[in-house]
CSV table of C-alpha atoms in Angstrom, one decimal:
chain,number,residue,atom,x,y,z
A,217,MET,CA,8.9,-32.9,-12.8
A,218,MET,CA,8.8,-29.5,-10.7
A,219,GLU,CA,7.3,-29.2,-7.3
A,220,ILE,CA,4.0,-27.3,-8.2
A,221,ILE,CA,3.6,-25.0,-4.6
A,222,ARG,CA,0.1,-23.8,-4.9
A,223,ILE,CA,-0.8,-20.2,-2.6
A,224,LEU,CA,-4.1,-19.0,-1.7
A,225,ALA,CA,-3.7,-15.3,-1.3
A,226,ILE,CA,-6.5,-13.1,0.2
A,227,ASN,CA,-6.6,-9.4,-0.1
A,228,PRO,CA,-9.4,-7.5,2.2
A,229,GLY,CA,-11.2,-4.3,0.9
A,230,SER,CA,-13.4,-1.8,2.4
A,231,THR,CA,-15.9,-3.2,-0.4
A,232,SER,CA,-14.4,-6.8,-1.7
A,233,THR,CA,-12.7,-8.7,-0.8
A,234,LYS,CA,-10.2,-11.0,-3.9
A,235,ILE,CA,-8.8,-14.1,-3.5
A,236,ALA,CA,-6.8,-15.2,-5.7
A,237,VAL,CA,-4.4,-19.1,-6.6
A,238,PHE,CA,-1.0,-19.4,-7.3
A,239,GLU,CA,1.2,-22.5,-8.8
A,240,ASN,CA,4.5,-21.2,-8.4
A,241,GLU,CA,4.4,-18.2,-10.5
A,242,ASP,CA,1.6,-18.4,-12.7
A,243,LYS,CA,-2.2,-17.1,-10.9
A,244,VAL,CA,-4.4,-20.1,-12.4
A,245,TYR,CA,-7.5,-18.0,-11.1
A,246,GLY,CA,-8.6,-15.0,-9.6
A,247,LEU,CA,-12.0,-13.6,-8.0
A,248,ASP,CA,-12.9,-10.5,-6.4
A,249,ILE,CA,-15.5,-10.7,-4.3
A,250,THR,CA,-17.9,-7.8,-4.2
A,251,HIS,CA,-19.7,-7.5,-0.6
A,252,GLU,CA,-23.2,-5.5,-0.8
A,253,ALA,CA,-22.6,-2.3,1.0
A,254,GLU,CA,-25.7,-3.3,2.9
A,255,ARG,CA,-24.4,-7.0,3.9
A,256,LEU,CA,-21.6,-5.2,5.5
A,257,ALA,CA,-24.1,-2.8,6.9
A,258,ARG,CA,-25.0,-5.1,9.5
A,259,PHE,CA,-21.8,-5.6,11.7
A,260,LYS,CA,-20.8,-3.4,14.2
A,261,GLN,CA,-17.9,-4.4,14.3
A,262,LEU,CA,-14.6,-4.6,11.6
A,263,SER,CA,-13.9,-8.4,13.5
A,264,ASP,CA,-17.5,-9.3,13.2
A,265,GLN,CA,-17.0,-9.2,9.4
A,266,PHE,CA,-14.3,-12.2,10.2
A,267,ASP,CA,-16.5,-15.3,9.4
A,268,TYR,CA,-18.5,-13.8,6.9
A,269,ARG,CA,-15.6,-13.2,4.8
A,270,LYS,CA,-13.7,-16.7,5.3
A,271,GLN,CA,-17.2,-18.3,4.4
A,272,MET,CA,-17.7,-15.9,1.1
A,273,ILE,CA,-13.8,-17.1,0.3
A,274,ILE,CA,-14.2,-20.7,1.7
A,275,LYS,CA,-17.9,-21.5,-0.8
A,276,ALA,CA,-16.0,-19.5,-3.7
A,277,MET,CA,-12.7,-22.2,-3.6
A,278,ASP,CA,-15.1,-25.2,-3.9
A,279,GLU,CA,-17.2,-23.7,-6.6
A,280,GLN,CA,-14.0,-24.1,-8.0
A,281,GLY,CA,-13.1,-27.8,-7.7
A,282,TYR,CA,-10.4,-26.7,-4.5
A,283,ASP,CA,-9.5,-28.5,-2.2
A,284,LEU,CA,-8.6,-26.5,-0.1
A,285,ARG,CA,-5.7,-29.3,1.8
A,286,THR,CA,-3.7,-29.3,-1.1
A,287,PHE,CA,-2.4,-26.0,-0.6
A,288,THR,CA,0.8,-25.1,0.5
A,289,ALA,CA,0.2,-21.7,1.8
A,290,PHE,CA,-1.8,-19.1,2.7
A,291,VAL,CA,-1.3,-15.1,2.8
A,292,GLY,CA,-2.9,-12.4,3.6
A,293,ARG,CA,-2.8,-9.3,3.5
A,294,ALA,CA,-2.0,-6.8,6.1
A,295,GLY,CA,-3.1,-3.6,8.8
A,296,GLY,CA,-2.7,-2.3,12.0
A,297,LEU,CA,1.2,-3.9,12.5
A,298,ASP,CA,3.9,-2.0,14.6
A,299,PRO,CA,6.3,0.0,11.8
A,300,CYS,CA,8.3,-3.0,10.3
A,301,SER,CA,11.2,-3.7,8.1
A,302,GLY,CA,10.3,-4.7,4.5
A,303,GLY,CA,9.6,-8.6,3.8
A,304,THR,CA,7.5,-12.2,4.0
A,305,TYR,CA,6.3,-12.7,7.6
A,306,PRO,CA,5.0,-15.5,9.3
A,307,VAL,CA,2.0,-15.4,10.5
A,308,ASN,CA,2.8,-15.2,14.6
A,309,ASP,CA,0.8,-14.2,17.5
A,310,LEU,CA,1.1,-10.9,18.2
A,311,MET,CA,0.8,-10.3,14.9
A,312,LEU,CA,-2.4,-11.6,15.5
A,313,ASP,CA,-2.6,-10.1,18.8
A,314,HIS,CA,-2.1,-6.2,17.4
A,315,ALA,CA,-4.7,-6.8,14.0
A,316,ARG,CA,-7.2,-7.7,16.3
A,317,SER,CA,-7.4,-5.4,18.9
A,318,ARG,CA,-6.3,-2.3,15.7
A,319,PRO,CA,-9.7,-3.0,12.8
A,320,ILE,CA,-8.2,0.6,11.0
A,321,HIS,CA,-8.6,-1.1,8.2
A,322,PRO,CA,-10.2,-4.5,6.3
A,323,ALA,CA,-7.0,-5.6,5.1
A,324,ALA,CA,-6.3,-6.1,9.1
A,325,LEU,CA,-8.3,-9.2,8.6
A,326,GLY,CA,-6.0,-10.2,6.9
A,327,PRO,CA,-3.0,-12.4,8.6
A,328,LEU,CA,-6.3,-12.9,11.0
A,329,LEU,CA,-8.0,-15.1,7.5
A,330,ALA,CA,-5.0,-16.5,6.0
A,331,HIS,CA,-4.2,-18.3,10.2
A,332,ASP,CA,-7.6,-19.7,9.9
A,333,LEU,CA,-6.9,-21.2,7.6
A,334,SER,CA,-3.5,-22.8,8.3
A,335,MET,CA,-4.9,-24.0,11.2
A,336,ALA,CA,-7.9,-25.6,9.8
A,337,TYR,CA,-5.3,-26.7,7.0
A,338,ASP,CA,-2.1,-26.8,8.9
A,339,LYS,CA,-0.1,-25.5,6.9
A,340,PRO,CA,1.8,-22.1,7.5
A,341,ALA,CA,0.1,-18.8,6.8
A,342,PHE,CA,1.9,-15.5,6.1
A,343,VAL,CA,2.1,-11.7,5.5
A,344,VAL,CA,3.8,-9.5,3.3
A,345,ASN,CA,5.4,-5.9,3.0
A,346,PRO,CA,2.2,-4.9,4.8
A,347,PRO,CA,1.2,-1.3,4.1
A,348,ASP,CA,2.9,-0.6,8.1
A,349,VAL,CA,6.6,-1.1,6.6
A,350,ASP,CA,8.5,2.2,8.2
A,351,GLU,CA,12.7,1.5,7.0
A,352,LEU,CA,12.5,5.7,7.1
A,353,GLU,CA,16.9,7.2,7.9
A,354,PRO,CA,16.6,9.4,11.3
A,355,VAL,CA,17.3,12.1,9.5
A,356,ALA,CA,13.5,11.4,6.9
A,357,ARG,CA,12.0,11.3,10.4
A,358,VAL,CA,12.1,15.7,11.6
A,359,SER,CA,9.9,17.6,10.2
A,360,GLY,CA,9.3,21.7,11.5
A,361,ILE,CA,7.0,20.5,15.2
A,362,ALA,CA,9.5,17.7,17.0
A,363,ASP,CA,6.0,17.0,18.5
A,364,LEU,CA,5.4,16.1,14.7
A,365,PRO,CA,8.0,12.9,13.4
A,366,ARG,CA,7.7,11.8,9.7
A,367,SER,CA,7.2,8.6,9.7
A,368,SER,CA,6.3,5.5,6.9
A,369,SER,CA,2.7,4.5,5.1
A,370,PHE,CA,2.8,4.3,1.5
A,371,HIS,CA,1.6,1.4,-1.0
A,372,ALA,CA,5.4,-0.8,0.5
A,373,LEU,CA,3.9,-4.5,-1.4
A,374,SER,CA,3.6,-2.2,-4.4
A,375,HIS,CA,6.6,-0.6,-4.1
A,376,LYS,CA,8.7,-3.4,-3.3
A,377,GLU,CA,6.7,-5.3,-6.1
A,378,VAL,CA,8.2,-3.6,-8.7
A,379,GLY,CA,11.2,-2.9,-7.3
A,380,LEU,CA,12.3,-6.4,-7.1
A,381,ARG,CA,10.3,-7.2,-10.5
A,382,ALA,CA,13.0,-3.4,-11.7
A,383,ALA,CA,16.0,-5.1,-10.4
A,384,ALA,CA,15.9,-7.8,-12.1
A,385,LYS,CA,15.6,-6.5,-15.5
A,386,MET,CA,18.2,-4.5,-15.0
A,387,GLY,CA,20.5,-7.7,-13.7
A,388,LYS,CA,21.0,-7.1,-10.0
A,389,PRO,CA,19.7,-7.9,-6.4
A,390,TYR,CA,17.3,-5.8,-5.5
A,391,THR,CA,19.7,-4.2,-2.3
A,392,ASP,CA,22.5,-3.4,-5.0
A,393,VAL,CA,19.9,-1.1,-7.1
A,394,ASN,CA,18.5,2.6,-5.7
A,395,LEU,CA,14.9,3.4,-7.6
A,396,VAL,CA,12.2,6.6,-6.8
A,397,VAL,CA,8.9,4.3,-6.9
A,398,ALA,CA,5.8,6.3,-8.2
A,399,HIS,CA,2.3,4.2,-7.4
A,400,ILE,CA,-0.4,5.3,-9.7
A,401,GLY,CA,-3.3,5.3,-8.2
A,402,GLY,CA,-6.9,5.6,-6.8
A,403,GLY,CA,-3.4,8.1,-3.6
A,404,VAL,CA,-0.7,8.2,-5.2
A,405,SER,CA,2.9,7.9,-2.8
A,406,VAL,CA,6.2,7.8,-4.6
A,407,ALA,CA,9.9,6.9,-2.4
A,408,ALA,CA,13.7,7.1,-2.1
A,409,HIS,CA,15.1,3.2,-2.6
A,410,LYS,CA,18.0,2.8,-1.6
A,411,LYS,CA,19.6,-1.3,-1.7
A,412,GLY,CA,16.3,-2.9,-1.1
A,413,ARG,CA,15.6,-0.3,1.5
A,414,VAL,CA,12.6,2.4,1.5
A,415,VAL,CA,14.4,5.3,3.1
A,416,ASP,CA,12.3,8.1,2.2
A,417,ALA,CA,8.8,8.1,1.4
A,418,ASP,CA,5.2,10.4,0.6
A,419,ASN,CA,3.4,9.3,3.6
A,420,LEU,CA,-0.3,8.8,2.8
A,421,LEU,CA,-2.4,8.9,6.4
A,422,TYR,CA,-0.2,12.5,7.7
A,423,GLY,CA,-1.0,13.7,3.1
A,424,GLU,CA,2.1,14.6,2.1
A,425,ALA,CA,1.5,12.8,-1.6
A,426,PRO,CA,0.7,14.7,-4.2
A,427,MET,CA,-2.9,15.2,-5.5
A,428,ALA,CA,-4.3,12.1,-7.0
A,429,PRO,CA,-8.5,10.8,-7.8
A,430,THR,CA,-9.4,11.1,-3.5
A,431,ARG,CA,-6.9,12.4,-2.4
A,432,ALA,CA,-6.5,15.6,-1.0
A,433,GLY,CA,-2.2,15.6,-1.5
A,434,VAL,CA,-0.4,18.3,0.2
A,435,VAL,CA,-1.5,21.8,0.3
A,436,PRO,CA,-0.6,25.4,2.0
A,437,PRO,CA,-0.5,24.2,5.7
A,438,SER,CA,-1.5,28.4,6.6
A,439,LYS,CA,-4.3,27.9,4.4
A,440,LEU,CA,-5.2,24.2,6.1
A,441,ILE,CA,-5.0,25.9,9.4
A,442,SER,CA,-7.7,28.7,9.2
A,443,LEU,CA,-10.2,26.1,7.4
A,444,CYS,CA,-10.0,23.5,10.6
A,445,PHE,CA,-11.4,26.7,12.8
A,446,SER,CA,-13.4,29.0,10.7
A,447,GLY,CA,-16.3,26.2,12.2
A,448,GLN,CA,-17.6,25.4,8.6
A,449,TYR,CA,-15.8,21.8,9.0
A,450,SER,CA,-15.5,19.0,11.6
A,451,GLU,CA,-12.4,16.9,12.0
A,452,ARG,CA,-14.3,14.2,10.4
A,453,LYS,CA,-15.4,16.3,7.3
A,454,VAL,CA,-11.3,17.5,7.3
A,455,LYS,CA,-10.5,14.0,6.7
A,456,GLU,CA,-13.1,12.8,4.5
A,457,LEU,CA,-12.0,16.1,2.1
A,458,PHE,CA,-8.3,15.2,2.6
A,459,MET,CA,-8.6,11.1,1.8
A,460,LYS,CA,-12.2,10.7,-0.1
A,461,ASN,CA,-13.3,14.4,-1.4
A,462,GLY,CA,-9.7,16.0,-2.6
A,463,GLY,CA,-8.2,15.6,-5.6
A,464,LEU,CA,-9.7,15.5,-8.2
A,465,VAL,CA,-12.8,14.6,-6.1
A,466,ASN,CA,-13.0,18.5,-5.8
A,467,HIS,CA,-11.9,19.7,-8.4
A,468,LEU,CA,-13.5,18.0,-11.2
A,469,GLY,CA,-16.4,15.7,-8.9
A,470,THR,CA,-15.2,12.6,-10.0
A,471,SER,CA,-12.2,9.6,-9.6
A,472,GLU,CA,-13.3,8.4,-12.5
A,473,VAL,CA,-9.6,9.5,-14.6
A,474,LEU,CA,-11.8,7.5,-17.9
A,475,GLU,CA,-14.3,10.6,-17.9
A,476,VAL,CA,-11.3,13.1,-16.6
A,477,LYS,CA,-10.0,12.4,-20.2
A,478,GLN,CA,-13.1,12.3,-22.0
A,479,ARG,CA,-14.1,15.6,-20.5
A,480,ILE,CA,-9.8,16.6,-21.5
A,481,ALA,CA,-10.7,15.5,-25.0
A,482,LYS,CA,-14.4,17.1,-25.3
A,483,GLY,CA,-12.6,20.8,-24.7
A,484,ASP,CA,-13.1,20.9,-21.0
A,485,ARG,CA,-10.1,23.1,-20.1
A,486,TYR,CA,-9.8,23.1,-17.5
A,487,ALA,CA,-9.9,19.4,-16.6
A,488,LYS,CA,-7.3,19.6,-18.4
A,489,LEU,CA,-5.5,21.6,-16.2
A,490,VAL,CA,-5.9,19.7,-13.2
A,491,TYR,CA,-5.3,16.2,-14.9
A,492,ASP,CA,-2.0,18.2,-15.9
A,493,ALA,CA,-2.0,19.0,-12.0
A,494,MET,CA,-1.5,16.1,-10.6
A,495,ILE,CA,1.2,14.3,-12.8
A,496,TYR,CA,3.7,18.1,-12.5
A,497,GLN,CA,3.0,17.1,-8.6
A,498,VAL,CA,3.8,13.3,-9.3
A,499,ALA,CA,6.4,14.3,-12.1
A,500,LYS,CA,7.9,17.5,-8.7
A,501,SER,CA,7.9,14.7,-5.7
A,502,ILE,CA,9.2,12.3,-8.0
A,503,GLY,CA,12.8,15.0,-8.6
A,504,ALA,CA,12.7,15.7,-4.6
A,505,TYR,CA,13.2,12.5,-3.8
A,506,ALA,CA,16.1,11.8,-6.8
A,507,THR,CA,18.2,14.3,-4.4
A,508,VAL,CA,17.3,11.7,-1.1
A,509,LEU,CA,19.7,9.4,-4.0
A,510,GLU,CA,22.5,12.1,-4.3
A,511,GLY,CA,21.2,11.6,-8.1
A,512,LYS,CA,22.5,7.8,-8.0
A,513,VAL,CA,19.1,6.6,-9.6
A,514,ASP,CA,20.0,3.4,-11.7
A,515,ALA,CA,14.8,3.9,-12.9
A,516,ILE,CA,12.4,5.2,-12.6
A,517,VAL,CA,9.4,2.5,-11.7
A,518,LEU,CA,6.2,3.6,-12.5
A,519,THR,CA,3.6,1.1,-11.4
A,520,GLY,CA,-0.1,1.5,-10.6
A,521,GLY,CA,-4.0,2.0,-11.7
A,522,ILE,CA,-3.4,4.8,-13.8
A,523,SER,CA,0.3,4.0,-15.2
A,524,ARG,CA,-2.0,2.6,-17.6
A,525,ASP,CA,-2.5,6.3,-18.8
A,526,SER,CA,-0.7,6.2,-21.6
A,527,TYR,CA,-0.8,10.5,-21.6
A,528,PHE,CA,0.2,10.7,-18.0
A,529,ILE,CA,2.8,8.1,-18.6
A,530,GLU,CA,4.5,10.0,-21.4
A,531,GLU,CA,4.5,13.2,-19.6
A,532,LEU,CA,5.7,12.1,-16.8
A,533,THR,CA,8.8,10.6,-18.7
A,534,ARG,CA,9.1,13.6,-20.6
A,535,MET,CA,9.4,15.6,-17.2
A,536,VAL,CA,11.6,12.9,-15.3
A,537,ALA,CA,14.0,11.3,-17.7
A,538,PHE,CA,17.3,12.7,-17.5
A,539,ILE,CA,17.6,11.6,-14.3
A,540,ALA,CA,17.5,8.3,-14.3
A,541,PRO,CA,15.3,5.7,-17.1
A,542,VAL,CA,11.6,5.3,-16.9
A,543,ASP,CA,10.2,1.5,-16.8
A,544,ILE,CA,6.7,1.0,-16.2
A,545,TYR,CA,4.4,-2.0,-14.7
A,546,PRO,CA,1.9,-0.2,-15.1
A,547,GLY,CA,-2.1,-1.9,-12.8
A,548,GLU,CA,-2.6,-3.6,-10.4
A,549,LEU,CA,0.3,-6.3,-8.4
A,550,GLU,CA,-0.3,-6.7,-5.3
A,551,MET,CA,-2.0,-10.3,-4.8
A,552,GLU,CA,1.2,-10.7,-7.0
A,553,ALA,CA,3.2,-9.3,-4.5
A,554,LEU,CA,1.1,-12.1,-1.7
A,555,ALA,CA,1.9,-14.8,-3.1
A,556,LEU,CA,5.7,-14.3,-5.1
A,557,GLY,CA,6.7,-13.4,-1.1
A,558,VAL,CA,5.4,-16.6,0.0
A,559,LEU,CA,7.1,-17.8,-2.7
A,560,ARG,CA,10.7,-16.9,-2.3
A,561,VAL,CA,10.8,-17.3,1.4
A,562,ILE,CA,8.6,-21.5,0.2
A,563,SER,CA,11.9,-21.8,-2.2
A,564,GLY,CA,14.8,-20.2,-0.4
A,565,THR,CA,15.5,-17.5,-2.0
A,566,GLU,CA,14.5,-15.6,0.4
A,567,ASP,CA,14.8,-15.6,4.8
A,568,PRO,CA,10.9,-15.3,7.2
A,569,VAL,CA,11.7,-12.3,8.8
A,570,ALA,CA,10.0,-12.5,12.5
A,571,TYR,CA,7.0,-10.3,14.2
A,572,THR,CA,9.0,-9.1,17.0
A,573,GLY,CA,6.9,-5.9,17.7
A,574,GLN,CA,10.1,-4.1,18.6
A,575,ARG,CA,10.5,-0.7,17.8
A,576,VAL,CA,11.7,1.2,14.0
A,577,TRP,CA,12.5,3.6,15.9
A,578,GLU,CA,13.9,5.1,19.1
A,579,GLY,CA,12.8,9.0,18.9
A,580,PHE,CA,14.9,11.9,19.5
A,581,ASP,CA,15.6,12.0,23.2
A,582,SER,CA,18.3,9.1,22.5
A,583,TYR,CA,20.2,12.4,20.3
A,584,LYS,CA,19.4,14.8,22.9
A,585,GLY,CA,21.2,12.6,25.6
A,586,ARG,CA,18.0,12.5,27.4
A,587,PRO,CA,16.0,8.1,27.4
A,588,GLN,CA,14.2,7.3,24.9
A,589,THR,CA,10.8,7.8,24.8
A,590,GLY,CA,9.6,7.0,21.8
A,591,ASP,CA,5.9,5.9,21.3
A,592,ARG,CA,6.3,2.7,19.3
A,593,ARG,CA,3.5,3.9,17.4
A,594,PRO,CA,3.3,7.1,15.9
A,595,GLY,CA,-1.0,8.1,15.5
A,596,ALA,CA,-2.2,8.5,12.6
A,597,LEU,CA,-3.6,12.0,11.9
A,598,PHE,CA,-6.4,10.2,9.0
C-alpha cells in the first residue's frame, strides 16, 4: 500500500483561520474557523492572537477525531518575510524572527503556528511561496523615479500553483513554459512567468494592478497627488480608498460580484460599464505581460473567485485568446497549494529552499559604480 502523507495546512486571515487536512494529494477535511470581530478586538497586537488561534485549531482537530501525532508535516501561509525566490521553505529561526517582528497581516502567524505544532509533535514545518516572493528582472524594477524602484507583491501562492498545473497539463515542467497568469478575486494580480520565475508582476501593495472589487488599481498619478494634498483625506483614508474602498466598492457601493451581476441583469448600465472596465483592465494587463515574454506565451492562466463568473471569463477570453490558449482554474486553491508544495518536498520531486534573508536585488548602486546600499526590504506604501 502507498504510504499516507498527512499534512495540516493553516491559513490565518483577517477574520478567520482556514485549516485543511490532506492525505497525499487528497483534501479529506477543511474548515473555515470564523473569528468574531469583538473577540479579535480584545488583542492589542496581532501577535497576541497566536494562542487563541492555536487553541481553535487544536479544538477543531480534536472534534474531528484527528490525532496530531499522526501528521507527517505542518504548513502555514506566511507573511512579513524578506523578499525571496519561490519554493517550499522549511521554517527556521530567522523566518520566525521576521514573522514575529513584522505583523503586517495575520498570515504572518502561519509559520509561527506551524512551527509550534511541529515542535509539539516532532514533525517538520514549512511555508510555501509566501507573498514575499520576488523574482523580478532588474529591468522590471526601474520606475521613472530612482528612489521609487518597483518590487514584487502578488498572489504568489495562487500564481505558482496554477502555473505548475497548467504546465503539467501541457506535459511540461513549469520551468520549461512561459505563462501569463491572472489571479482575479477580491484583489487582482497579473504576472509574467518565464521558465519557472515570475520576472514581472503587478504590485498589489503599490496599487499597480487592475481595478478589483475593493481595490482601486492604477489611477492617474497627477490627480492622485492633488487628492492627497486637497486636505480632504488623511494618509490612512487615502490608503483605505486604494485598498479597501476602491474598485467596485467605490463605484457601486458593493464588492459582491453576484450583486453587481444582478444589477446588470435589471438594466443598470453603469454597473455594466464598471464591470466591463474591470474586465478591460485585466485584459490590457495580460497583453502588457505578453510583451514581457516577447509574445512567446504558452498559455494564459486564470484563477481566483471571479474566474467562476462565465460572463467575465468569456469576455476576457474574447479579448486575449489571440495571444495564447486560455486555461482556467476557478476559485481559490491556496490550501491545495500549501499542501502540495510540502508533498513535493517530502516525496523528493522538489528540493526545499533555505530561508536566508539574503537580498534578491542589490539596488541600482552596482549599476552606477558605487558601493551597494540597496535596502533589504522595500517599504510598503499600503
